[in-house]
Amino acid sequence: MTVGVLALQGAFQAHIDKLNELGAEAVEVKRPEHLEGVDALVMPGGESTTMSMLLESSELFDPIAERIDDGMAVFGTCAGLILLATDIEDGRPDQRSFGRLDIAVQRNGYGRQVESFETDIATTVTDESVHAVFIRAPKIVRLGSDVEVLAEARGDAVLVRSGNALGAGFHPELSKSTAIHRLFLDSVYN
Ligand code: GLN
């Protein structure tokens, strides 16, 4: 099994390190041919507007959408969550997303004064509490009926799953815990 990490921009290296720590093989995905060898894909944090543009110019957008349709497991964190959402508030009008999680996200939704914060969260998937780092994070402001909430923070869903898509509003790759990446790898191996 090889896990690809979208490496056009943003916080991809920490995801690769975390996946390696768990014994998974992780490779950077920058061009369409890199996608051929991967069984799953992580979309990291960064700037979703820039990533959207780079997905177009690298000609990765359509092949990734096809792979997700074929059942490839995807995990989006922060900007990556925005890329998986069906609805984006406060985005650029030309910003594209894969629309595989039926949620609305508000970009930078936690407001200026608390744009970035850290908190320990409980999840439904492990007994351990997970340290969650939110950096200019998207806020999930609507949840579709088929979307499962796996963790909340400050009263909002922050870890969600639907079909083969997993999304986190925070940065699990910056936490000491490996629980969230383990959850994703379990869905890839099973
Ligand atoms: N605010 C960024 C965006 O809208 C996301 C921030 C992040 O990924 N840390 O794309």
mmCIF file of N, CA and C in Angstrom, residues 133-190:
data_model
loop_
_atom_site.group_PDB
_atom_site.id
_atom_site.type_symbol
_atom_site.label_atom_id
_atom_site.label_comp_id
_atom_site.label_asym_id
_atom_site.label_seq_id
_atom_site.Cartn_x
_atom_site.Cartn_y
_atom_site.Cartn_z
ATOM 1 N N VAL A 133 -4.637 21.162 16.545
ATOM 2 C CA VAL A 133 -4.109 22.495 16.226
ATOM 3 C C VAL A 133 -4.939 23.061 15.070
ATOM 4 N N PHE A 134 -5.557 24.207 15.317
ATOM 5 C CA PHE A 134 -6.380 24.866 14.298
ATOM 6 C C PHE A 134 -5.629 26.110 13.819
ATOM 7 N N ILE A 135 -5.349 26.191 12.535
ATOM 8 C CA ILE A 135 -4.622 27.338 11.980
ATOM 9 C C ILE A 135 -5.472 27.964 10.873
ATOM 10 N N ARG A 136 -6.018 29.154 11.169
ATOM 11 C CA ARG A 136 -6.930 29.797 10.201
ATOM 12 C C ARG A 136 -7.859 28.732 9.609
ATOM 13 N N ALA A 137 -8.471 28.009 10.517
ATOM 14 C CA ALA A 137 -9.173 26.772 10.135
ATOM 15 C C ALA A 137 -10.546 27.057 9.541
ATOM 16 N N PRO A 138 -10.988 26.168 8.665
ATOM 17 C CA PRO A 138 -12.368 26.256 8.185
ATOM 18 C C PRO A 138 -13.320 25.754 9.271
ATOM 19 N N LYS A 139 -14.482 26.397 9.365
ATOM 20 C CA LYS A 139 -15.497 25.943 10.317
ATOM 21 C C LYS A 139 -16.590 25.222 9.531
ATOM 22 N N ILE A 140 -16.974 24.056 10.030
ATOM 23 C CA ILE A 140 -18.059 23.309 9.378
ATOM 24 C C ILE A 140 -19.385 23.917 9.846
ATOM 25 N N VAL A 141 -20.121 24.524 8.923
ATOM 26 C CA VAL A 141 -21.339 25.250 9.307
ATOM 27 C C VAL A 141 -22.615 24.542 8.847
ATOM 28 N N ARG A 142 -22.482 23.491 8.081
ATOM 29 C CA ARG A 142 -23.639 22.661 7.723
ATOM 30 C C ARG A 142 -23.148 21.239 7.517
ATOM 31 N N LEU A 143 -23.962 20.293 7.996
ATOM 32 C CA LEU A 143 -23.611 18.875 7.869
ATOM 33 C C LEU A 143 -24.713 18.164 7.106
ATOM 34 N N GLY A 144 -24.361 17.458 6.058
ATOM 35 C CA GLY A 144 -25.345 16.636 5.346
ATOM 36 C C GLY A 144 -25.732 15.431 6.182
ATOM 37 N N SER A 145 -26.879 14.814 5.845
ATOM 38 C CA SER A 145 -27.410 13.734 6.700
ATOM 39 C C SER A 145 -26.535 12.478 6.661
ATOM 40 N N ASP A 146 -25.749 12.293 5.598
ATOM 41 C CA ASP A 146 -24.926 11.080 5.543
ATOM 42 C C ASP A 146 -23.514 11.313 6.079
ATOM 43 N N VAL A 147 -23.304 12.442 6.723
ATOM 44 C CA VAL A 147 -21.966 12.756 7.234
ATOM 45 C C VAL A 147 -21.894 12.400 8.715
ATOM 46 N N GLU A 148 -20.912 11.569 9.042
ATOM 47 C CA GLU A 148 -20.732 11.104 10.419
ATOM 48 C C GLU A 148 -19.752 12.047 11.128
ATOM 49 N N VAL A 149 -20.144 12.503 12.316
ATOM 50 C CA VAL A 149 -19.266 13.383 13.088
ATOM 51 C C VAL A 149 -18.446 12.532 14.053
ATOM 52 N N LEU A 150 -17.122 12.588 13.914
ATOM 53 C CA LEU A 150 -16.240 11.755 14.742
ATOM 54 C C LEU A 150 -15.614 12.555 15.886
ATOM 55 N N ALA A 151 -15.655 13.881 15.797
ATOM 56 C CA ALA A 151 -15.146 14.723 16.891
ATOM 57 C C ALA A 151 -15.701 16.131 16.753
ATOM 58 N N GLU A 152 -15.833 16.774 17.916
ATOM 59 C CA GLU A 152 -16.278 18.172 17.933
ATOM 60 C C GLU A 152 -15.296 18.993 18.745
ATOM 61 N N ALA A 153 -15.233 20.272 18.468
ATOM 62 C CA ALA A 153 -14.500 21.220 19.307
ATOM 63 C C ALA A 153 -15.307 22.509 19.349
ATOM 64 N N ARG A 154 -15.391 23.091 20.506
ATOM 65 C CA ARG A 154 -16.151 24.346 20.662
ATOM 66 C C ARG A 154 -17.567 24.236 20.096
ATOM 67 N N GLY A 155 -18.137 23.025 20.186
ATOM 68 C CA GLY A 155 -19.521 22.846 19.760
ATOM 69 C C GLY A 155 -19.711 22.600 18.272
ATOM 70 N N ASP A 156 -18.618 22.579 17.513
ATOM 71 C CA ASP A 156 -18.737 22.333 16.071
ATOM 72 C C ASP A 156 -18.044 21.029 15.690
ATOM 73 N N ALA A 157 -18.575 20.388 14.663
ATOM 74 C CA ALA A 157 -17.916 19.192 14.124
ATOM 75 C C ALA A 157 -16.549 19.598 13.577
ATOM 76 N N VAL A 158 -15.526 18.792 13.894
ATOM 77 C CA VAL A 158 -14.183 19.094 13.383
ATOM 78 C C VAL A 158 -13.513 17.880 12.735
ATOM 79 N N LEU A 159 -14.134 16.714 12.892
ATOM 80 C CA LEU A 159 -13.625 15.496 12.235
ATOM 81 C C LEU A 159 -14.840 14.762 11.696
ATOM 82 N N VAL A 160 -14.904 14.600 10.378
ATOM 83 C CA VAL A 160 -16.112 14.049 9.756
ATOM 84 C C VAL A 160 -15.746 12.998 8.714
ATOM 85 N N ARG A 161 -16.707 12.109 8.463
ATOM 86 C CA ARG A 161 -16.461 11.034 7.513
ATOM 87 C C ARG A 161 -17.730 10.772 6.717
ATOM 88 N N SER A 162 -17.543 10.475 5.449
ATOM 89 C CA SER A 162 -18.670 10.076 4.605
ATOM 90 C C SER A 162 -18.108 9.222 3.481
ATOM 91 N N GLY A 163 -18.576 7.981 3.381
ATOM 92 C CA GLY A 163 -18.057 7.091 2.346
ATOM 93 C C GLY A 163 -16.540 6.956 2.457
ATOM 94 N N ASN A 164 -15.842 7.178 1.350
ATOM 95 C CA ASN A 164 -14.384 7.033 1.352
ATOM 96 C C ASN A 164 -13.654 8.331 1.670
ATOM 97 N N ALA A 165 -14.370 9.349 2.169
ATOM 98 C CA ALA A 165 -13.740 10.636 2.467
ATOM 99 C C ALA A 165 -13.748 10.923 3.968
ATOM 100 N N LEU A 166 -12.567 11.306 4.463
ATOM 101 C CA LEU A 166 -12.400 11.690 5.870
ATOM 102 C C LEU A 166 -11.884 13.123 5.863
ATOM 103 N N GLY A 167 -12.393 13.961 6.771
ATOM 104 C CA GLY A 167 -11.948 15.349 6.777
ATOM 105 C C GLY A 167 -11.774 15.866 8.186
ATOM 106 N N ALA A 168 -10.726 16.665 8.383
ATOM 107 C CA ALA A 168 -10.453 17.285 9.687
ATOM 108 C C ALA A 168 -10.257 18.790 9.485
ATOM 109 N N GLY A 169 -10.876 19.579 10.345
ATOM 110 C CA GLY A 169 -10.677 21.030 10.278
ATOM 111 C C GLY A 169 -9.347 21.446 10.857
ATOM 112 N N PHE A 170 -8.742 20.545 11.612
ATOM 113 C CA PHE A 170 -7.480 20.850 12.294
ATOM 114 C C PHE A 170 -6.318 20.156 11.590
ATOM 115 N N HIS A 171 -5.143 20.197 12.245
ATOM 116 C CA HIS A 171 -3.923 19.623 11.659
ATOM 117 C C HIS A 171 -3.450 18.419 12.477
ATOM 118 N N PRO A 172 -3.977 17.220 12.228
ATOM 119 C CA PRO A 172 -3.557 16.053 13.017
ATOM 120 C C PRO A 172 -2.085 15.700 12.805
ATOM 121 N N GLU A 173 -1.512 16.162 11.707
ATOM 122 C CA GLU A 173 -0.091 15.860 11.439
ATOM 123 C C GLU A 173 0.824 16.663 12.360
ATOM 124 N N LEU A 174 0.280 17.684 13.037
ATOM 125 C CA LEU A 174 1.094 18.485 13.955
ATOM 126 C C LEU A 174 0.937 18.041 15.406
ATOM 127 N N SER A 175 0.131 16.996 15.622
ATOM 128 C CA SER A 175 -0.083 16.478 16.968
ATOM 129 C C SER A 175 0.876 15.316 17.220
ATOM 130 N N LYS A 176 1.204 15.084 18.499
ATOM 131 C CA LYS A 176 2.035 13.907 18.818
ATOM 132 C C LYS A 176 1.254 12.620 18.565
ATOM 133 N N SER A 177 -0.059 12.718 18.711
ATOM 134 C CA SER A 177 -0.913 11.541 18.537
ATOM 135 C C SER A 177 -0.896 11.063 17.080
ATOM 136 N N THR A 178 -0.939 9.750 16.913
ATOM 137 C CA THR A 178 -1.048 9.201 15.555
ATOM 138 C C THR A 178 -2.460 8.679 15.282
ATOM 139 N N ALA A 179 -3.378 8.929 16.228
ATOM 140 C CA ALA A 179 -4.702 8.283 16.175
ATOM 141 C C ALA A 179 -5.464 8.590 14.884
ATOM 142 N N ILE A 180 -5.414 9.819 14.417
ATOM 143 C CA ILE A 180 -6.238 10.187 13.263
ATOM 144 C C ILE A 180 -5.654 9.586 11.972
ATOM 145 N N HIS A 181 -4.341 9.584 11.872
ATOM 146 C CA HIS A 181 -3.727 8.939 10.705
ATOM 147 C C HIS A 181 -3.942 7.420 10.737
ATOM 148 N N ARG A 182 -3.932 6.842 11.952
ATOM 149 C CA ARG A 182 -4.224 5.404 12.062
ATOM 150 C C ARG A 182 -5.631 5.116 11.565
ATOM 151 N N LEU A 183 -6.566 5.980 11.953
ATOM 152 C CA LEU A 183 -7.950 5.822 11.506
ATOM 153 C C LEU A 183 -8.018 5.812 9.981
ATOM 154 N N PHE A 184 -7.294 6.746 9.358
ATOM 155 C CA PHE A 184 -7.301 6.811 7.895
ATOM 156 C C PHE A 184 -6.669 5.551 7.299
ATOM 157 N N LEU A 185 -5.525 5.151 7.843
ATOM 158 C CA LEU A 185 -4.847 3.960 7.298
ATOM 159 C C LEU A 185 -5.714 2.715 7.465
ATOM 160 N N ASP A 186 -6.449 2.628 8.570
ATOM 161 C CA ASP A 186 -7.349 1.479 8.746
ATOM 162 C C ASP A 186 -8.346 1.404 7.601
ATOM 163 N N SER A 187 -8.843 2.571 7.170
ATOM 164 C CA SER A 187 -9.830 2.571 6.087
ATOM 165 C C SER A 187 -9.175 2.204 4.755
ATOM 166 N N VAL A 188 -7.863 2.433 4.645
ATOM 167 C CA VAL A 188 -7.153 2.092 3.412
ATOM 168 C C VAL A 188 -6.856 0.593 3.371
ATOM 169 N N TYR A 189 -6.440 0.045 4.500
ATOM 170 C CA TYR A 189 -6.044 -1.368 4.545
ATOM 171 C C TYR A 189 -7.239 -2.302 4.544
ATOM 172 N N ASN A 190 -8.410 -1.821 5.054
ATOM 173 C CA ASN A 190 -9.553 -2.738 5.171
ATOM 174 C C ASN A 190 -10.517 -2.662 3.982
#
